[in-house]
CSV table of C-alpha atoms in Angstrom, one decimal:
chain,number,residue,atom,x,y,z
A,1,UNK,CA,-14.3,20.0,7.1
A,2,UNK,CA,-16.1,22.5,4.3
A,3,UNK,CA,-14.2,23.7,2.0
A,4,UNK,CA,-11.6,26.7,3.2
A,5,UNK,CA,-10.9,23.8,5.2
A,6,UNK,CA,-9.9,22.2,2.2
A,7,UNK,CA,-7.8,24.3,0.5
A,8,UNK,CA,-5.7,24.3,3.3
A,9,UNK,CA,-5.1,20.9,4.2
A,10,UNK,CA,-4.5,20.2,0.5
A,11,UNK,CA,-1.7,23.0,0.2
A,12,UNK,CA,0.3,20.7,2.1
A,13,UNK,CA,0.1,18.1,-0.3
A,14,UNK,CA,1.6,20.7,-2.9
A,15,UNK,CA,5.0,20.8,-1.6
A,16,UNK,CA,6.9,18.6,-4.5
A,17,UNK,CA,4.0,17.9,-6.4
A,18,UNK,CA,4.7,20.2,-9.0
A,19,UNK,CA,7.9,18.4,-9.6
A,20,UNK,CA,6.5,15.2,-10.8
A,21,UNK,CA,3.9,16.8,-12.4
A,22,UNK,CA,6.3,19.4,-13.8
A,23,UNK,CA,4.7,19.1,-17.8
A,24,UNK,CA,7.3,20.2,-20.5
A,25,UNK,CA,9.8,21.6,-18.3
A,26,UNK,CA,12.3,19.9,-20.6
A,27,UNK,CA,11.6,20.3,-24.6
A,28,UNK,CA,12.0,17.7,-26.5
A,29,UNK,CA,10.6,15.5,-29.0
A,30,UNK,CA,8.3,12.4,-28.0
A,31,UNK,CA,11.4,9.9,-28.4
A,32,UNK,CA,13.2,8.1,-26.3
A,33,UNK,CA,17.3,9.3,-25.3
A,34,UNK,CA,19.7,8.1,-27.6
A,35,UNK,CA,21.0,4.9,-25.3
A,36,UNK,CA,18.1,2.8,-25.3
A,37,UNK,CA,15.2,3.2,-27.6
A,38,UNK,CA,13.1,0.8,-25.9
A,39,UNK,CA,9.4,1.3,-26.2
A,40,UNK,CA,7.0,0.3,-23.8
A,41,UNK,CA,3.3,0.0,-23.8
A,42,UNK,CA,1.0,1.2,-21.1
A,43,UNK,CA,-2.5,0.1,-21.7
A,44,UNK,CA,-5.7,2.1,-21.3
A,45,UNK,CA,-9.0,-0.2,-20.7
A,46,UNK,CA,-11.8,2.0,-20.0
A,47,UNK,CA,-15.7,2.4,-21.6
A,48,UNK,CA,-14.7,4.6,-24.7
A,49,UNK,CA,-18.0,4.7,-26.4
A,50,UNK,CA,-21.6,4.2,-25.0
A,51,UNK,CA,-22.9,5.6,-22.1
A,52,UNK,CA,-20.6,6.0,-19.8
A,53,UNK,CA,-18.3,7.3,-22.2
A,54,UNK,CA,-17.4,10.9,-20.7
A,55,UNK,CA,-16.0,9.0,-18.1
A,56,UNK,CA,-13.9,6.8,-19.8
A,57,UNK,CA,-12.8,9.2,-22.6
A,58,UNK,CA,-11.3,11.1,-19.4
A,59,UNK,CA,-9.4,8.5,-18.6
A,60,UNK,CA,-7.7,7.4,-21.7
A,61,UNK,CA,-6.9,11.1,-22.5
A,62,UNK,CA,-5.0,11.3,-19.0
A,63,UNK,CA,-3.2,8.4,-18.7
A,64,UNK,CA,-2.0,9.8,-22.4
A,65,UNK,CA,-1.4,13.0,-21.1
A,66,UNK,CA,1.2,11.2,-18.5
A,67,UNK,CA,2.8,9.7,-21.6
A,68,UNK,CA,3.4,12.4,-23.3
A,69,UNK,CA,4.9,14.4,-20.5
A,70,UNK,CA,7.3,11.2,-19.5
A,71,UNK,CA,8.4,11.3,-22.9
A,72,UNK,CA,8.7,15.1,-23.2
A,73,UNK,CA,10.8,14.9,-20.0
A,74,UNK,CA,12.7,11.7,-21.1
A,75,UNK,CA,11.8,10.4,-17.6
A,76,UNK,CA,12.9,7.1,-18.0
A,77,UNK,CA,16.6,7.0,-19.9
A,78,UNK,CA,16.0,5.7,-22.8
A,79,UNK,CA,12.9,4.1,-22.7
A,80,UNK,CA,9.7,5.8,-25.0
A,81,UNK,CA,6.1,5.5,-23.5
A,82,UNK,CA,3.0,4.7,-25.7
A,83,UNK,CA,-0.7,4.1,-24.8
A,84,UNK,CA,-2.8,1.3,-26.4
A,85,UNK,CA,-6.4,2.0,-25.7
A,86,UNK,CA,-9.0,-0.8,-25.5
A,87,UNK,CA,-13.1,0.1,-25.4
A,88,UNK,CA,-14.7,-2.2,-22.9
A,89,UNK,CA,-18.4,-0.5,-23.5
A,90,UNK,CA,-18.7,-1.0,-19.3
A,91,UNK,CA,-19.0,-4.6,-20.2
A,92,UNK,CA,-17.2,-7.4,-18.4
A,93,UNK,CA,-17.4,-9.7,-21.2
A,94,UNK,CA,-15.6,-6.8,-23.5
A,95,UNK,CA,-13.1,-6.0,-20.6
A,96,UNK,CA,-12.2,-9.7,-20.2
A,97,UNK,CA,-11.1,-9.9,-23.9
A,98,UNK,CA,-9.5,-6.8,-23.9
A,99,UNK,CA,-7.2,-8.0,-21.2
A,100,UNK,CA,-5.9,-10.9,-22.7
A,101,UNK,CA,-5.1,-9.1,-25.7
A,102,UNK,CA,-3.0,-6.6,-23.7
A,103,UNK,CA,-1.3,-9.2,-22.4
A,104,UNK,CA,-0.3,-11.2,-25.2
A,105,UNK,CA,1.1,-7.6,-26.5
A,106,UNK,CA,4.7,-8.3,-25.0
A,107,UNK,CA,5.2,-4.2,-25.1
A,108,UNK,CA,2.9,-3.7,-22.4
A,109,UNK,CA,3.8,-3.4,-19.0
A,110,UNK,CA,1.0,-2.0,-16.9
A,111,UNK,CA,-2.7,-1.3,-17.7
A,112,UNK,CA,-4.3,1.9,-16.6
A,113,UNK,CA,-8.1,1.1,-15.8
A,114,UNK,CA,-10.7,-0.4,-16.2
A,115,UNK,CA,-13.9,2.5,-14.9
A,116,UNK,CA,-16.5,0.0,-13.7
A,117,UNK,CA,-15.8,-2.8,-10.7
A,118,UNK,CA,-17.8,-5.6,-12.4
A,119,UNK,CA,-15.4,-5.1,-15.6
A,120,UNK,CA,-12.3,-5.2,-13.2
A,121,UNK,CA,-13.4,-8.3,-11.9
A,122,UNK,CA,-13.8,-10.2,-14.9
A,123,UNK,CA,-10.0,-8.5,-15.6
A,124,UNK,CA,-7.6,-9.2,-12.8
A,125,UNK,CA,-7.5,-12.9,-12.9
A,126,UNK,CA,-6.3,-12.7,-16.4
A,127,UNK,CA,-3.4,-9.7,-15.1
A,128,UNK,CA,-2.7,-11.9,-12.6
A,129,UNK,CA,-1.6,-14.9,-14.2
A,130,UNK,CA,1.0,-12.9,-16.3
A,131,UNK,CA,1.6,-10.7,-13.5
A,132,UNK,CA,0.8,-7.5,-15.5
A,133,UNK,CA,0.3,-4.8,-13.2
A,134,UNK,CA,-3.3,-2.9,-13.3
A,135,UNK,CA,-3.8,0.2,-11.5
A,136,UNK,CA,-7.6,1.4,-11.5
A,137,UNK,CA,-8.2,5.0,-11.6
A,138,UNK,CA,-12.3,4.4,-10.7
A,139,UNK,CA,-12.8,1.3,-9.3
A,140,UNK,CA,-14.3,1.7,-5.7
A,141,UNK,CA,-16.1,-1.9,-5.0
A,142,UNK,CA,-14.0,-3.4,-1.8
A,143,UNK,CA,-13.9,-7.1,-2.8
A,144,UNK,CA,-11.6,-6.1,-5.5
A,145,UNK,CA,-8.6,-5.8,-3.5
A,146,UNK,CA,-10.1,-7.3,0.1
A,147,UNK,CA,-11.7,-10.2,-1.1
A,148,UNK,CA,-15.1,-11.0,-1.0
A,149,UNK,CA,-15.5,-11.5,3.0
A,150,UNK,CA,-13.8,-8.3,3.4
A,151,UNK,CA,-16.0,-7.4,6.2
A,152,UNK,CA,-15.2,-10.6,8.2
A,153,UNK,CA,-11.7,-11.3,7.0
A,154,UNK,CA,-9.7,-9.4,4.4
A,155,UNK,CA,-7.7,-11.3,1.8
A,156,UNK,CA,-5.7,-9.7,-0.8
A,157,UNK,CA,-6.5,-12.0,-3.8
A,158,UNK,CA,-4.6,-10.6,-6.6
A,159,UNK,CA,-1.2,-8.9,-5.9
A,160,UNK,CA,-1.0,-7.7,-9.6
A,161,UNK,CA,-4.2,-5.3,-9.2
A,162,UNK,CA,-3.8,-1.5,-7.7
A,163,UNK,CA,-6.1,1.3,-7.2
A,164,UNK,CA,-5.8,5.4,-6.8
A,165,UNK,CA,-9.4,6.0,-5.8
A,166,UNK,CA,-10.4,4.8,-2.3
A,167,UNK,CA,-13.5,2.5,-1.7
A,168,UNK,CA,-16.8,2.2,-1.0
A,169,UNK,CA,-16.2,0.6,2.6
A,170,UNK,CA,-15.3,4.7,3.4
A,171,UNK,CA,-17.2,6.4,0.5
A,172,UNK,CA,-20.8,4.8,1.5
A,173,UNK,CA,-20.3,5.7,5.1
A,174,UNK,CA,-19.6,9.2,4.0
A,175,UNK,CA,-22.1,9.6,2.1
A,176,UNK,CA,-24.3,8.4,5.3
A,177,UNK,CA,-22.5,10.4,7.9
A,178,UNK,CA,-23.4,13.8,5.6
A,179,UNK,CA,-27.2,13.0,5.0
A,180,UNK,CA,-27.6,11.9,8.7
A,181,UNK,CA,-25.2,14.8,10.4
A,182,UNK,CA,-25.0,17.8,8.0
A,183,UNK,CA,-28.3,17.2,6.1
A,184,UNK,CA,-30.4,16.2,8.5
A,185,UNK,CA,-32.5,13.4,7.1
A,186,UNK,CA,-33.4,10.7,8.7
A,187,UNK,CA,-35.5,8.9,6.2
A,188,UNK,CA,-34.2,7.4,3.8
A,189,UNK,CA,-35.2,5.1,0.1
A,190,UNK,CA,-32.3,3.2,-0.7
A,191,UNK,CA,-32.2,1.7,-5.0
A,192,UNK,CA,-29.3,0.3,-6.6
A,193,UNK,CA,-28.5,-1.4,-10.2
A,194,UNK,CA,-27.9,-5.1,-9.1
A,195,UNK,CA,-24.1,-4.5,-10.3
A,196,UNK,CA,-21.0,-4.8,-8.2
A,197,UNK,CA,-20.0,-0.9,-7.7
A,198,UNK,CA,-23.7,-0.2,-7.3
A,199,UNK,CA,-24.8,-2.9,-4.5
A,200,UNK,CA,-21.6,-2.5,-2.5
A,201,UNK,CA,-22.1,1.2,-2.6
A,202,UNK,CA,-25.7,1.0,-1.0
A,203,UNK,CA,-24.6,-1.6,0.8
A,204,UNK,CA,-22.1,0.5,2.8
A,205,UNK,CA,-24.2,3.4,2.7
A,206,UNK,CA,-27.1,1.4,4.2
A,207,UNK,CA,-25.1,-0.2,7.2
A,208,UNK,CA,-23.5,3.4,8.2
A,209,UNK,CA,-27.4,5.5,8.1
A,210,UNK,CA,-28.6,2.1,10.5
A,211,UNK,CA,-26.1,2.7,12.6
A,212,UNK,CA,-26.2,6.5,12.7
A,213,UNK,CA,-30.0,5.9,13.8
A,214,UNK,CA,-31.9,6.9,10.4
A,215,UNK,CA,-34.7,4.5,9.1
A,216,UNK,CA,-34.5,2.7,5.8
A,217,UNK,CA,-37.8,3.2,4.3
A,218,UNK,CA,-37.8,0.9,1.4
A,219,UNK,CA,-35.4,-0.4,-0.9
A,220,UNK,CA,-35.6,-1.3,-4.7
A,221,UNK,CA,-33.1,-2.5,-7.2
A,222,UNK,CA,-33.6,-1.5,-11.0
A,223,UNK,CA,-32.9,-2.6,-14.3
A,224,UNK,CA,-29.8,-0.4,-15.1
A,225,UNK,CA,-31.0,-1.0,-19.1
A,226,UNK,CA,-34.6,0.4,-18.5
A,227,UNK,CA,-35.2,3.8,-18.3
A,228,UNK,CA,-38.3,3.8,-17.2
A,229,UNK,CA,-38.4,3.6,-13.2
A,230,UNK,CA,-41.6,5.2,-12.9
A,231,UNK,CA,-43.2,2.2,-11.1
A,232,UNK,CA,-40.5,2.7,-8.2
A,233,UNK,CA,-40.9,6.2,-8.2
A,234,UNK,CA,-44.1,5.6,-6.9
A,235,UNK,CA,-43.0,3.6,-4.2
A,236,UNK,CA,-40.7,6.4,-3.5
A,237,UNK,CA,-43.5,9.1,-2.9
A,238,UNK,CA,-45.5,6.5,-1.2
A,239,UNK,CA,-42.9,5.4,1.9
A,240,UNK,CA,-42.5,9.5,3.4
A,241,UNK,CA,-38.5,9.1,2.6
A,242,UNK,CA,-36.8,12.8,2.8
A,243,UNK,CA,-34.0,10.9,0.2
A,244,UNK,CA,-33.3,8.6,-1.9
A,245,UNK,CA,-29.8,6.9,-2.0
A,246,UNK,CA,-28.8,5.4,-5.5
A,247,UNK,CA,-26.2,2.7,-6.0
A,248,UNK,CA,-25.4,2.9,-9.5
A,249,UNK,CA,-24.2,5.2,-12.4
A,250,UNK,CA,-25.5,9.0,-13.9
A,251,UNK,CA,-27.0,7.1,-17.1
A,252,UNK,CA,-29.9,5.4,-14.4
A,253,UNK,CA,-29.7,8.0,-11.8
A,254,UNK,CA,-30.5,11.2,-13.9
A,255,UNK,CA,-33.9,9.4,-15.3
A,256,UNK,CA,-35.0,8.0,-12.0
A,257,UNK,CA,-34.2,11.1,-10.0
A,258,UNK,CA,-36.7,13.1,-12.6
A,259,UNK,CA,-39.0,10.6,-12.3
A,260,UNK,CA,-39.1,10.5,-8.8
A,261,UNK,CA,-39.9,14.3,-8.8
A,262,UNK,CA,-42.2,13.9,-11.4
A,263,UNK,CA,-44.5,11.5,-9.1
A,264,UNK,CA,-44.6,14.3,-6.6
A,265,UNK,CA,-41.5,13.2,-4.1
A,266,UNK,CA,-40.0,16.5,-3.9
A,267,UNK,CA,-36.5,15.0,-2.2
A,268,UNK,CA,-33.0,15.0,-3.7
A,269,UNK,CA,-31.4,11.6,-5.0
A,270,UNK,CA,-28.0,11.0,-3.5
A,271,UNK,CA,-25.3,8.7,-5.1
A,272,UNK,CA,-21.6,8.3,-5.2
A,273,UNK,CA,-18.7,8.9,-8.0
A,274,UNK,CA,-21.0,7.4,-10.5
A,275,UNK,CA,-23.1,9.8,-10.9
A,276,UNK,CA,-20.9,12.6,-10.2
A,277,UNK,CA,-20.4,13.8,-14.2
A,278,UNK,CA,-21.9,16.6,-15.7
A,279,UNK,CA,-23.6,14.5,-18.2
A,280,UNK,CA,-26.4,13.6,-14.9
A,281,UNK,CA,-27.4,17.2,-14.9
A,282,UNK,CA,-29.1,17.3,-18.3
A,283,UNK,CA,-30.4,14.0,-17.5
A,284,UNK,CA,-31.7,14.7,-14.4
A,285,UNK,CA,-33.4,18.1,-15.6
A,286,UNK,CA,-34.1,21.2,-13.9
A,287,UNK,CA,-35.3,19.2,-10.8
A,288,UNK,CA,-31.9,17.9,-10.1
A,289,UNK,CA,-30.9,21.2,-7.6
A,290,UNK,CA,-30.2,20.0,-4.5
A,291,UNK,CA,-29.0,16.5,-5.6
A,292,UNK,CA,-26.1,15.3,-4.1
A,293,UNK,CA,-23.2,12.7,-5.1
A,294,UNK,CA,-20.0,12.0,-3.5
A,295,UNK,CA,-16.8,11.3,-4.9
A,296,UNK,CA,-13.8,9.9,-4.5
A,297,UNK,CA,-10.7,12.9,-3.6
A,298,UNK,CA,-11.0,16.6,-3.8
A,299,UNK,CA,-11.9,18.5,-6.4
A,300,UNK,CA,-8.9,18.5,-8.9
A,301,UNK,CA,-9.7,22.6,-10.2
A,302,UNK,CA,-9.1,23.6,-6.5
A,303,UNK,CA,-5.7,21.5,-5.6
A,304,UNK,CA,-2.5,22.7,-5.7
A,305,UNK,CA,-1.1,19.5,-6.7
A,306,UNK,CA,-3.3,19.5,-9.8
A,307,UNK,CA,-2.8,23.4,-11.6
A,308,UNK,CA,0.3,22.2,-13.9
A,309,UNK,CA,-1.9,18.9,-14.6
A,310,UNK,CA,-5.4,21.3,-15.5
A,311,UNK,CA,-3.3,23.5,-17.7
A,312,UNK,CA,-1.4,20.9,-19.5
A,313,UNK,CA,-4.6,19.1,-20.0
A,314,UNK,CA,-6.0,21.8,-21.9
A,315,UNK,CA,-2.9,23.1,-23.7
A,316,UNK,CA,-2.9,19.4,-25.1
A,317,UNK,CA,-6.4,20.1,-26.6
A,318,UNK,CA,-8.5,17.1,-25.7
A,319,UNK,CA,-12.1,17.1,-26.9
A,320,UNK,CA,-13.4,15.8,-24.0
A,321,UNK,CA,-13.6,17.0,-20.3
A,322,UNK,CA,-11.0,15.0,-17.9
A,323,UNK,CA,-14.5,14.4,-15.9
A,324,UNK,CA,-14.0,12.7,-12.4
A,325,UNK,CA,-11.2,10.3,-12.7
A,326,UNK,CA,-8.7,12.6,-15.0
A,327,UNK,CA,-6.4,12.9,-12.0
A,328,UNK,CA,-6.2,9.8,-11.0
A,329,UNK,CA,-6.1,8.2,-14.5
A,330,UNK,CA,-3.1,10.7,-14.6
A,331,UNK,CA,-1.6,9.4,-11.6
A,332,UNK,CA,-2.1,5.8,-12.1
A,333,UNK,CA,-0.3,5.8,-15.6
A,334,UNK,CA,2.6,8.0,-13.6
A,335,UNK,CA,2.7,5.3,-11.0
A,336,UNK,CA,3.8,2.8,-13.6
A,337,UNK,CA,6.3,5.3,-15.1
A,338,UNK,CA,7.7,5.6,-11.9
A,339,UNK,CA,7.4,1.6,-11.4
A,340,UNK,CA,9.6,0.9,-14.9
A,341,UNK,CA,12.3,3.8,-13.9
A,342,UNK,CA,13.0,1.9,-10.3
A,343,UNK,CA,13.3,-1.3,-12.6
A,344,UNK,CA,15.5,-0.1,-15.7
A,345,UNK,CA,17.7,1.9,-13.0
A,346,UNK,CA,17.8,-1.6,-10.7
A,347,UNK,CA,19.1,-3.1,-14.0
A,348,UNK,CA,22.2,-1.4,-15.6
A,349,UNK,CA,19.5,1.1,-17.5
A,350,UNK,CA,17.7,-2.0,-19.2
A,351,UNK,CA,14.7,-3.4,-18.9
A,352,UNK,CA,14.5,-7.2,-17.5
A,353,UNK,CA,13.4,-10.2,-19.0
A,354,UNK,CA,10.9,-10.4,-16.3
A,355,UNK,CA,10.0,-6.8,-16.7
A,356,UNK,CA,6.2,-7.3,-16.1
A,357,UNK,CA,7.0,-9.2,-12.9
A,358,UNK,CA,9.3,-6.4,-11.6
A,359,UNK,CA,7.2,-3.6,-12.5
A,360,UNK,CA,4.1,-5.1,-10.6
A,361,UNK,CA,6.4,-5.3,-7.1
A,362,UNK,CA,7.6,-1.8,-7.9
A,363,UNK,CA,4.4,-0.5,-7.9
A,364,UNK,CA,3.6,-2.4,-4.3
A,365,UNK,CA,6.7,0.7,-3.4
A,366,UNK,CA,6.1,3.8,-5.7
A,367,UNK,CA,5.5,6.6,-3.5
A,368,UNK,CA,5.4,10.1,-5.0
A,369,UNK,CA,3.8,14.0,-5.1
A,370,UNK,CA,0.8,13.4,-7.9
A,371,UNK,CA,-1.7,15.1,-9.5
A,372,UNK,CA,-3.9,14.2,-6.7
A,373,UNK,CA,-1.8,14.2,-3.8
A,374,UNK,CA,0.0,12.0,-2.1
A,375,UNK,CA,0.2,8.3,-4.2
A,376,UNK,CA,1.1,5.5,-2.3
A,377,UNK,CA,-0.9,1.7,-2.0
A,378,UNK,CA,-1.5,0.1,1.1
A,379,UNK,CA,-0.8,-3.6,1.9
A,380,UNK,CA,-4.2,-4.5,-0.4
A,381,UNK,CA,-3.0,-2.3,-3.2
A,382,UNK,CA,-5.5,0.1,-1.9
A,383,UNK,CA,-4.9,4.2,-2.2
A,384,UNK,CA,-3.4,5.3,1.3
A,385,UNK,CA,-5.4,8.9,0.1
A,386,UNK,CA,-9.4,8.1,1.5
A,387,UNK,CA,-10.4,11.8,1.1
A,388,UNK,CA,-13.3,12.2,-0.4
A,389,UNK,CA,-16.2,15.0,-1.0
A,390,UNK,CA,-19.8,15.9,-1.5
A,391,UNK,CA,-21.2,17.8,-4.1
A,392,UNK,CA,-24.7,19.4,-4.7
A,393,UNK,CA,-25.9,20.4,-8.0
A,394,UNK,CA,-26.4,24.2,-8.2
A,395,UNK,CA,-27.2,26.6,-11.2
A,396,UNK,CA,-26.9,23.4,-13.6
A,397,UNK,CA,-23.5,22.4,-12.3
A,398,UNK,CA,-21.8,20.1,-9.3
A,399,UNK,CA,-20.1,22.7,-6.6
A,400,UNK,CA,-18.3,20.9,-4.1
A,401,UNK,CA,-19.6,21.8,-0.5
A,402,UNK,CA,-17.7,19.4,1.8
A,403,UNK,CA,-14.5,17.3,1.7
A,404,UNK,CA,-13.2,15.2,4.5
A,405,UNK,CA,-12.4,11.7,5.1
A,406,UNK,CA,-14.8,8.9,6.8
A,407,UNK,CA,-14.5,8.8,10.5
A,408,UNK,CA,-15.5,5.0,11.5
């Protein structure tokens, strides 16, 4: 499906969006209705400064912009949303920490994040235990919801843990299926950063080309602190690839994709969602046209479902860019609104003593018209929505050229 194709499969997702995402239709202050006054704290773990920053900024700002509009709307009779945010640095250690202090913060009762897989990992154990609901708008490593013999058997380990992007079990196939079918190459270097999101993704990616009949060349894994990959750019002019496939994030990918053209390998780098921000481009330098990245949804400027959300966003006058995950930062916060309404209205218009509790199995059942489409978790907690699309840098910017969904 290219894109026209696009725009009309996603008008059907439209219909009703617009209502939940239906941003100051109601003016008001940011207080709760007079009958309650109960506040409750929806925490925001994400990588706030550092690298990956852009990214994570995006995600804080989102999930805040939810807030804002829940509150604006008095969604939930008398109850007032707040965001606590929580830098993790796309460190698990930081993460780890940064969970158990949401948790002991009784206010809280659901966590929008974390960006990275590996930080999620060293998170949900903690959520778990205290059965405080954490919806990832990022995350795309399988195990996290599958288990880690998800190939062979799939295990839901953690029923507290959620997600709005799909996974790498569909995005690395995609990726494949497009560089073997639409791109024609049949050659291919495959490098990753030894960390969870990175080595699933090339992983997945690897197994699908195999099977597609293309040739793995040679594969490398880097040092995601170095920057200088010049050593395996060698090895990438040296094997005849026609692409290289990078598991791992834009900070890596933009050097070692110049560097590879600098060694005289004249052949675009393809990742997934972690490279897909605009902050690869100046990275990556003039020499990045033609490289491609996938990423998880469609592109949020072209849906319906997302107009009220791209205007609101800006009338609320962030800094920074909603980058890749805004939507679905946006929707995961939404998704715990919508979680604490089904609770307080299940309860005489009062929250629970075992609010956390009941918010996680409301979540397992929230089904609405988002930013993003339709929102809705599967029985792993998984995003029923496993559309996804390919972009190519072109004139110093990513411009989406296909969306679809993985067929297996």
């Amino acid at each position: 499906m290219r894109q026209r194709s696009l725009i009309a499969i996603t008008a059907a997702l439209s219909a009703g969006a617009l209502t939940l995402t239906a941003c100051g239709s109601r003016d008001s202050d940011n207080k709760g209705s007079d009958s309650g006054g109960t506040t409750v704290t929806i925490g925001v773990d994400a990588p706030l400064t550092g690298d990956l920053s852009a990214m994570g900024l995006g995600i804080k700002n989102s999930a805040d912009l939810a807030v804002k509009n829940a509150n604006k709307q008095k969604y939930v009779d008398g109850v007032t949303f707040k965001i606590v945010s929580k830098d993790d640095q796309a460190q698990p250690s930081a993460g780890q920490q940064n969970a158990a202090a949401l948790v002991a913060d009784k206010s809280v009762l659901g966590v929008v994040g974390p960006l990275n897989s590996s930080v999620a990992e060293s998170m949900q154990k903690v959520f778990d235990d205290a059965k405080l609901v954490e919806i990832s708008p990022a995350n795309t490593g399988v195990s996290l919801t599958q288990g880690a013999d998800w190939q062979n058997t799939k295990k839901r380990t953690y029923k507290s843990y959620f997600r709005t992007a799909t996974t790498d079990a569909v995005q690395g196939p995609f990726a494949a299926q497009y560089v073997f079918n639409d791109a024609k190459k049949k050659k291919v270097f495959v490098i990753d950063d030894k960390k969870t999101y990175g080595a699933g993704l090339a992983g997945t990616f690897t197994e699908e080309f195999k099977k597609l009949g293309g040739t793995i060349v040679g594969t490398e894994h880097i040092n995601p602190d170095s920057k200088d990959f010049s050593a395996v750019a060698t090895k990438v002019k040296n094997s005849g690839a026609e692409v290289v496939y990078y598991g791992g994030e834009y900070p890596q990918a933009g050097p070692l994709s110049k560097q590879i053209k600098a060694a005289g390998a004249k052949i675009p780098l393809v990742g997934g969602d972690g490279i897909n921000s605009a902050d690869y481009i100046p990275l990556a330098g003039a020499s990045a046209t033609g490289d491609l990245s996938t990423s998880v949804g469609a592109p949020v400027e072209e849906l319906p479902s997302a107009k009220q959300f791209v205007a609101d966003y800006k009338a609320a006058g962030y800094k920074d860019a909603y980058s890749a995950y805004g939507g679905y930062a946006y929707d995961s916060a939404w998704a715990i609104i919508e979680a604490v309404k089904k609770v307080v209205a299940d309860n005489d218009g009062k929250l629970p003593d075992d609010a956390r509790a009941k918010v996680t199995a409301a979540v397992q059942n929230v089904s609405f018209d988002g930013v993003t489409g339709k929102v809705s978790f599967d029985e792993y907690g998984d995003a029923t929505n496993k559309q996804l699309t390919v972009y190519a840098v072109e004139n110093g910017a990513w411009k989406a050229v296909k969306s679809g969904t993985y067929t297996g």
